[in-house]
PDB file of C-alpha atoms and ligand atoms in Angstrom:
ATOM      1  CA  MET A 631      -6.308   8.266 -38.061  1.00 77.00           C
ATOM      2  CA  MET A 632      -3.716   8.800 -35.333  1.00 77.00           C
ATOM      3  CA  ASP A 633      -2.036  11.482 -37.416  1.00 81.00           C
ATOM      4  CA  LEU A 634      -5.398  13.185 -37.871  1.00 79.00           C
ATOM      5  CA  GLY A 635      -5.967  13.207 -34.114  1.00 77.00           C
ATOM      6  CA  ALA A 636      -2.457  14.495 -33.447  1.00 78.00           C
ATOM      7  CA  THR A 637      -2.526  17.290 -36.028  1.00 83.00           C
ATOM      8  CA  LEU A 638      -5.962  18.465 -37.198  1.00 84.00           C
ATOM      9  CA  CYS A 639      -8.556  16.948 -34.926  1.00 87.00           C
ATOM     10  CA  THR A 640      -7.254  18.123 -31.583  1.00 84.00           C
ATOM     11  CA  ARG A 641      -9.519  18.111 -28.551  1.00 78.00           C
ATOM     12  CA  ASN A 642      -9.527  21.875 -27.951  1.00 79.00           C
ATOM     13  CA  LYS A 643      -9.248  23.301 -31.466  1.00 85.00           C
ATOM     14  CA  PRO A 644     -10.197  20.959 -34.319  1.00 88.00           C
ATOM     15  CA  LEU A 645      -9.295  22.400 -37.742  1.00 91.00           C
ATOM     16  CA  CYS A 646     -12.433  21.231 -39.519  1.00 90.00           C
ATOM     17  CA  GLU A 647     -11.997  23.698 -42.401  1.00 91.00           C
ATOM     18  CA  ILE A 648      -8.988  21.860 -43.758  1.00 92.00           C
ATOM     19  CA  CYS A 649      -9.871  18.374 -42.546  1.00 91.00           C
ATOM     20  CA  PRO A 650      -9.945  15.706 -45.319  1.00 91.00           C
ATOM     21  CA  VAL A 651     -12.798  13.791 -43.686  1.00 91.00           C
ATOM     22  CA  ALA A 652     -14.956  16.829 -42.879  1.00 91.00           C
ATOM     23  CA  ALA A 653     -17.696  15.798 -45.331  1.00 92.00           C
ATOM     24  CA  SER A 654     -18.380  12.543 -43.539  1.00 92.00           C
ATOM     25  CA  CYS A 655     -17.590  13.657 -40.005  1.00 91.00           C
ATOM     26  CA  GLN A 656     -20.570  12.960 -37.734  1.00 91.00           C
ATOM     27  CA  ALA A 657     -19.241  15.251 -35.011  1.00 90.00           C
ATOM     28  CA  ARG A 658     -19.180  18.158 -37.436  1.00 90.00           C
ATOM     29  CA  GLN A 659     -22.612  17.402 -38.894  1.00 91.00           C
ATOM     30  CA  GLN A 660     -24.140  17.264 -35.427  1.00 91.00           C
ATOM     31  CA  GLY A 661     -22.266  20.306 -34.118  1.00 89.00           C
ATOM     32  CA  LEU A 662     -20.441  18.254 -31.506  1.00 89.00           C
ATOM     33  CA  THR A 663     -16.837  19.017 -32.382  1.00 86.00           C
ATOM     34  CA  ARG A 664     -16.353  20.787 -29.046  1.00 81.00           C
ATOM     35  CA  GLN A 665     -17.795  17.927 -27.017  1.00 81.00           C
ATOM     36  CA  LEU A 666     -16.103  14.975 -28.731  1.00 79.00           C
ATOM     37  CA  PRO A 667     -14.178  12.951 -27.949  1.00 77.00           C
ATOM     38  CA  GLN A 668     -15.346  12.778 -24.361  1.00 79.00           C
ATOM     39  CA  ALA A 669     -12.739  12.205 -21.721  1.00 78.00           C
ATOM     40  CA  LYS A 670     -12.630   8.585 -20.568  1.00 80.00           C
ATOM     41  CA  PRO A 671     -14.546   8.205 -17.333  1.00 82.00           C
ATOM     42  CA  ARG A 672     -12.109   7.791 -14.466  1.00 82.00           C
ATOM     43  CA  LYS A 673     -11.942   4.352 -12.966  1.00 86.00           C
ATOM     44  CA  ALA A 674     -13.103   4.361  -9.363  1.00 92.00           C
ATOM     45  CA  LEU A 675     -10.147   3.649  -7.109  1.00 95.00           C
ATOM     46  CA  PRO A 676     -10.470   1.043  -4.348  1.00 97.00           C
ATOM     47  CA  ILE A 677     -10.469   2.352  -0.784  1.00 97.00           C
ATOM     48  CA  LYS A 678      -8.306   0.977   2.019  1.00 97.00           C
ATOM     49  CA  GLN A 679      -9.110   1.886   5.609  1.00 97.00           C
ATOM     50  CA  THR A 680      -6.567   2.117   8.377  1.00 97.00           C
ATOM     51  CA  TYR A 681      -6.294   3.577  11.885  1.00 97.00           C
ATOM     52  CA  TRP A 682      -3.328   5.632  13.066  1.00 97.00           C
ATOM     53  CA  LEU A 683      -2.615   5.982  16.725  1.00 94.00           C
ATOM     54  CA  LEU A 684      -1.580   9.385  18.027  1.00 93.00           C
ATOM     55  CA  LEU A 685      -0.210   8.226  21.346  1.00 91.00           C
ATOM     56  CA  GLN A 686       1.089  10.876  23.718  1.00 90.00           C
ATOM     57  CA  ASP A 687       2.982  10.386  26.957  1.00 88.00           C
ATOM     58  CA  ALA A 688       2.768  12.573  30.045  1.00 85.00           C
ATOM     59  CA  ASP A 689       5.462  14.884  28.591  1.00 87.00           C
ATOM     60  CA  ASP A 690       3.438  15.448  25.391  1.00 86.00           C
ATOM     61  CA  ARG A 691       5.785  13.352  23.319  1.00 89.00           C
ATOM     62  CA  ILE A 692       4.270  11.312  20.491  1.00 91.00           C
ATOM     63  CA  LEU A 693       5.163   7.739  19.660  1.00 91.00           C
ATOM     64  CA  LEU A 694       6.516   7.146  16.160  1.00 92.00           C
ATOM     65  CA  GLU A 695       7.457   3.851  14.567  1.00 93.00           C
ATOM     66  CA  LYS A 696       9.827   3.179  11.728  1.00 92.00           C
ATOM     67  CA  ARG A 697       8.130   1.592   8.753  1.00 93.00           C
ATOM     68  CA  PRO A 698       9.576  -1.525   7.122  1.00 91.00           C
ATOM     69  CA  PRO A 699      12.258  -0.779   4.512  1.00 91.00           C
ATOM     70  CA  THR A 700      10.042  -1.942   1.634  1.00 92.00           C
ATOM     71  CA  GLY A 701       6.451  -1.056   0.764  1.00 90.00           C
ATOM     72  CA  ILE A 702       4.808   2.344   0.945  1.00 91.00           C
ATOM     73  CA  TRP A 703       6.798   4.971   2.789  1.00 95.00           C
ATOM     74  CA  GLY A 704       9.569   2.413   3.314  1.00 94.00           C
ATOM     75  CA  GLY A 705      11.984   3.402   6.085  1.00 92.00           C
ATOM     76  CA  LEU A 706      10.084   6.572   7.068  1.00 94.00           C
ATOM     77  CA  TRP A 707       8.794   7.300  10.556  1.00 93.00           C
ATOM     78  CA  SER A 708       5.061   6.976  10.956  1.00 95.00           C
ATOM     79  CA  LEU A 709       2.316   6.525  13.520  1.00 95.00           C
ATOM     80  CA  PRO A 710       1.473   3.016  14.773  1.00 94.00           C
ATOM     81  CA  GLU A 711      -1.046   1.592  12.311  1.00 95.00           C
ATOM     82  CA  PHE A 712      -3.967  -0.799  12.900  1.00 96.00           C
ATOM     83  CA  ASP A 713      -6.704  -2.525  10.938  1.00 96.00           C
ATOM     84  CA  ASP A 714      -9.420  -1.606  13.437  1.00 94.00           C
ATOM     85  CA  MET A 715     -10.080   0.431  16.550  1.00 91.00           C
ATOM     86  CA  ALA A 716     -10.232  -2.564  18.893  1.00 91.00           C
ATOM     87  CA  ALA A 717      -6.708  -3.632  17.909  1.00 93.00           C
ATOM     88  CA  ALA A 718      -5.449  -0.087  18.461  1.00 91.00           C
ATOM     89  CA  GLY A 719      -7.105   0.090  21.903  1.00 87.00           C
ATOM     90  CA  ASN A 720      -5.717  -3.285  22.967  1.00 88.00           C
ATOM     91  CA  TRP A 721      -2.215  -2.425  21.824  1.00 87.00           C
ATOM     92  CA  CYS A 722      -2.429   0.892  23.613  1.00 84.00           C
ATOM     93  CA  ARG A 723      -3.346  -0.739  26.904  1.00 82.00           C
ATOM     94  CA  GLN A 724      -0.405  -3.126  26.565  1.00 82.00           C
ATOM     95  CA  GLN A 725       1.942  -0.146  26.430  1.00 81.00           C
ATOM     96  CA  GLY A 726       0.926   1.287  29.807  1.00 77.00           C
ATOM     97  CA  ARG A 727      -1.883   2.881  31.767  1.00 75.00           C
ATOM     98  CA  THR A 728      -4.323   4.694  29.494  1.00 74.00           C
ATOM     99  CA  GLU A 729      -7.969   5.605  29.048  1.00 70.00           C
ATOM    100  CA  GLN A 730     -10.265   2.761  28.047  1.00 67.00           C
ATOM    101  CA  THR A 731     -10.927   3.950  24.517  1.00 79.00           C
ATOM    102  CA  PRO A 732      -8.892   6.237  22.262  1.00 87.00           C
ATOM    103  CA  GLN A 733     -10.620   9.383  21.023  1.00 90.00           C
ATOM    104  CA  VAL A 734     -11.612   9.094  17.362  1.00 94.00           C
ATOM    105  CA  LEU A 735     -10.656  12.048  15.132  1.00 95.00           C
ATOM    106  CA  PRO A 736     -12.204  12.690  11.694  1.00 95.00           C
ATOM    107  CA  THR A 737     -11.137  10.326   8.935  1.00 97.00           C
ATOM    108  CA  ARG A 738      -8.903  11.797   6.238  1.00 97.00           C
ATOM    109  CA  ARG A 739      -7.951  10.574   2.773  1.00 97.00           C
ATOM    110  CA  HIS A 740      -4.636  10.241   0.985  1.00 96.00           C
ATOM    111  CA  THR A 741      -4.785   9.162  -2.645  1.00 95.00           C
ATOM    112  CA  PHE A 742      -2.165   7.020  -4.316  1.00 94.00           C
ATOM    113  CA  SER A 743      -2.247   6.257  -8.039  1.00 91.00           C
ATOM    114  CA  HIS A 744      -3.969   2.897  -7.430  1.00 93.00           C
ATOM    115  CA  TYR A 745      -6.075   3.396  -4.328  1.00 95.00           C
ATOM    116  CA  HIS A 746      -7.402   5.804  -1.727  1.00 96.00           C
ATOM    117  CA  LEU A 747      -6.076   5.401   1.783  1.00 97.00           C
ATOM    118  CA  ASP A 748      -8.659   6.481   4.359  1.00 98.00           C
ATOM    119  CA  TYR A 749      -6.969   6.879   7.726  1.00 97.00           C
ATOM    120  CA  THR A 750      -8.689   7.566  11.006  1.00 97.00           C
ATOM    121  CA  PRO A 751      -6.475   9.088  13.699  1.00 96.00           C
ATOM    122  CA  LEU A 752      -7.059   7.785  17.217  1.00 94.00           C
ATOM    123  CA  LEU A 753      -5.877   9.991  20.061  1.00 92.00           C
ATOM    124  CA  ALA A 754      -4.743   8.424  23.332  1.00 91.00           C
ATOM    125  CA  ARG A 755      -2.524   9.295  26.254  1.00 89.00           C
ATOM    126  CA  LEU A 756      -0.277   6.996  28.248  1.00 85.00           C
ATOM    127  CA  GLU A 757       0.352   7.887  31.850  1.00 80.00           C
ATOM    128  CA  ASN A 758       3.188   5.452  32.443  1.00 74.00           C
ATOM    129  CA  PRO A 759       4.588   4.148  29.163  1.00 67.00           C
ATOM    130  CA  ARG A 760       6.496   0.920  29.605  1.00 67.00           C
ATOM    131  CA  ASN A 761       8.730   1.819  26.714  1.00 59.00           C
ATOM    132  CA  ASN A 762       9.742   5.372  27.567  1.00 51.00           C
ATOM    133  CA  VAL A 763      13.330   5.038  26.449  1.00 50.00           C
ATOM    134  CA  MET A 764      14.136   6.337  22.985  1.00 52.00           C
ATOM    135  CA  GLU A 765      14.871   3.361  20.745  1.00 56.00           C
ATOM    136  CA  ALA A 766      16.753   4.764  17.817  1.00 55.00           C
ATOM    137  CA  ASP A 767      16.170   1.783  15.558  1.00 72.00           C
ATOM    138  CA  ARG A 768      12.381   1.146  15.599  1.00 85.00           C
ATOM    139  CA  THR A 769      10.435   3.354  17.982  1.00 86.00           C
ATOM    140  CA  VAL A 770      10.849   6.898  19.212  1.00 86.00           C
ATOM    141  CA  TRP A 771       8.965   9.258  21.474  1.00 86.00           C
ATOM    142  CA  TYR A 772       9.283  12.699  19.925  1.00 86.00           C
ATOM    143  CA  LYS A 773       8.166  16.206  20.777  1.00 87.00           C
ATOM    144  CA  ALA A 774       6.248  17.949  18.006  1.00 83.00           C
ATOM    145  CA  ALA A 775       8.985  20.584  17.854  1.00 82.00           C
ATOM    146  CA  ASP A 776      11.483  17.907  16.799  1.00 85.00           C
ATOM    147  CA  PHE A 777       9.439  16.206  14.074  1.00 81.00           C
ATOM    148  CA  ALA A 778      11.296  18.129  11.376  1.00 79.00           C
ATOM    149  CA  LEU A 779      14.384  16.062  12.236  1.00 82.00           C
ATOM    150  CA  LEU A 780      12.649  12.911  10.995  1.00 84.00           C
ATOM    151  CA  GLY A 781      11.553  11.698   7.578  1.00 88.00           C
ATOM    152  CA  LEU A 782       7.751  11.473   7.735  1.00 93.00           C
ATOM    153  CA  PRO A 783       5.204  10.478   5.056  1.00 95.00           C
ATOM    154  CA  THR A 784       3.334  13.548   3.803  1.00 93.00           C
ATOM    155  CA  PRO A 785      -0.080  12.710   5.324  1.00 95.00           C
ATOM    156  CA  VAL A 786       1.524  11.916   8.684  1.00 94.00           C
ATOM    157  CA  LYS A 787       3.406  15.198   8.580  1.00 91.00           C
ATOM    158  CA  ARG A 788       0.211  17.054   7.648  1.00 90.00           C
ATOM    159  CA  LEU A 789      -1.760  15.410  10.432  1.00 92.00           C
ATOM    160  CA  LEU A 790       0.877  16.257  13.022  1.00 90.00           C
ATOM    161  CA  GLN A 791       1.138  19.838  11.776  1.00 88.00           C
ATOM    162  CA  GLN A 792      -2.634  20.252  12.034  1.00 88.00           C
ATOM    163  CA  HIS A 793      -2.851  18.605  15.411  1.00 84.00           C
ATOM    164  CA  TYR A 794       0.084  20.421  17.000  1.00 81.00           C
ATOM    165  CA  PRO A 795       0.079  23.788  15.170  1.00 74.00           C
ATOM    166  CA  GLU A 796       1.680  25.609  18.095  1.00 70.00           C
ATOM    167  CA  ASP A 797       4.527  23.185  18.587  1.00 65.00           C
ATOM    168  CA  TYR A 798       5.287  21.736  15.195  1.00 61.00           C
ATOM    169  CA  TYR A 799       8.305  23.344  13.644  1.00 58.00           C
ATOM    170  CA  ASP A 800       9.435  22.654  10.106  1.00 59.00           C
ATOM    171  CA  GLU A 801      11.507  25.228   8.267  1.00 56.00           C
ATOM    172  CA  ASN A 802      10.554  23.528   4.984  1.00 54.00           C
ATOM    173  CA  GLY A 803       6.863  24.118   5.688  1.00 50.00           C
TER     174      GLY A 803
HETATM  175  S1  LIG B2361     -14.160  17.523 -39.355  1.00 90.74           S
HETATM  176 FE1  LIG B2361     -14.382  15.999 -37.742  1.00 90.74          FE
HETATM  177  S2  LIG B2361     -12.555  14.752 -37.876  1.00 90.74           S
HETATM  178 FE2  LIG B2361     -12.153  16.626 -39.015  1.00 90.74          FE
HETATM  179  S3  LIG B2361     -11.178  18.002 -37.580  1.00 90.74           S
HETATM  180 FE3  LIG B2361     -13.344  18.447 -37.509  1.00 90.74          FE
HETATM  181  S4  LIG B2361     -14.137  17.177 -35.884  1.00 90.74           S
HETATM  182 FE4  LIG B2361     -12.133  16.364 -36.376  1.00 90.74          FE
END
C-alpha cells in the first residue's frame, strides 16, 4: 500500500489507468481522485501571551536585556518581558520617573513550531533612569542606530525596525 502511494497513487497525479486496484477503488468510482486523500487538518497551536517593554530614556535610547543562555533566543538581546501590563508598569516605575501607564501598541504574533507567541509592546519613557550606565553583561541602553551591533531575536528586530524606521540601521536588512 505504501509503495502504491509512493509510485502510482500520488496526491497530484494519480496514475489510475495502470493502477492494479483501480477496479475496486472508491475514489475512482466516485470521481474523487483529485480530492483524496485530504490533507490532515492542522492542529491548533496553543497561544502564549507576553508583554514587551519599549522603554526609552531622555536621549531616545532603548533598554535591552540579555536573555538567559538557555531557552528561546538564548543569549540574545531582547526587550524586558512581562506576564501582564501591571507588572510592566510597576517595574518601569522602579527604574525611574515615568508616566503612570505605558502606552499599549497593537499586539503582534510570532509563530514557533509548537505555539504562537502573542506579544504586546508597551511604550514608556523614563525621565531619570536610575540605571543609565551601560552594563555590558545584562542590560544596555542603545540607540536605534546601533541595534545592528547586537544579536536580536527576529520579532524584536522587526518591532524595532518598524518603530524606529528613521533611525534603525542594519546593513543586513
Ligand atoms: S485507482 Fe485509486 S488507488 Fe489507484 S491510482 Fe487511482 S486513485 Fe489511486
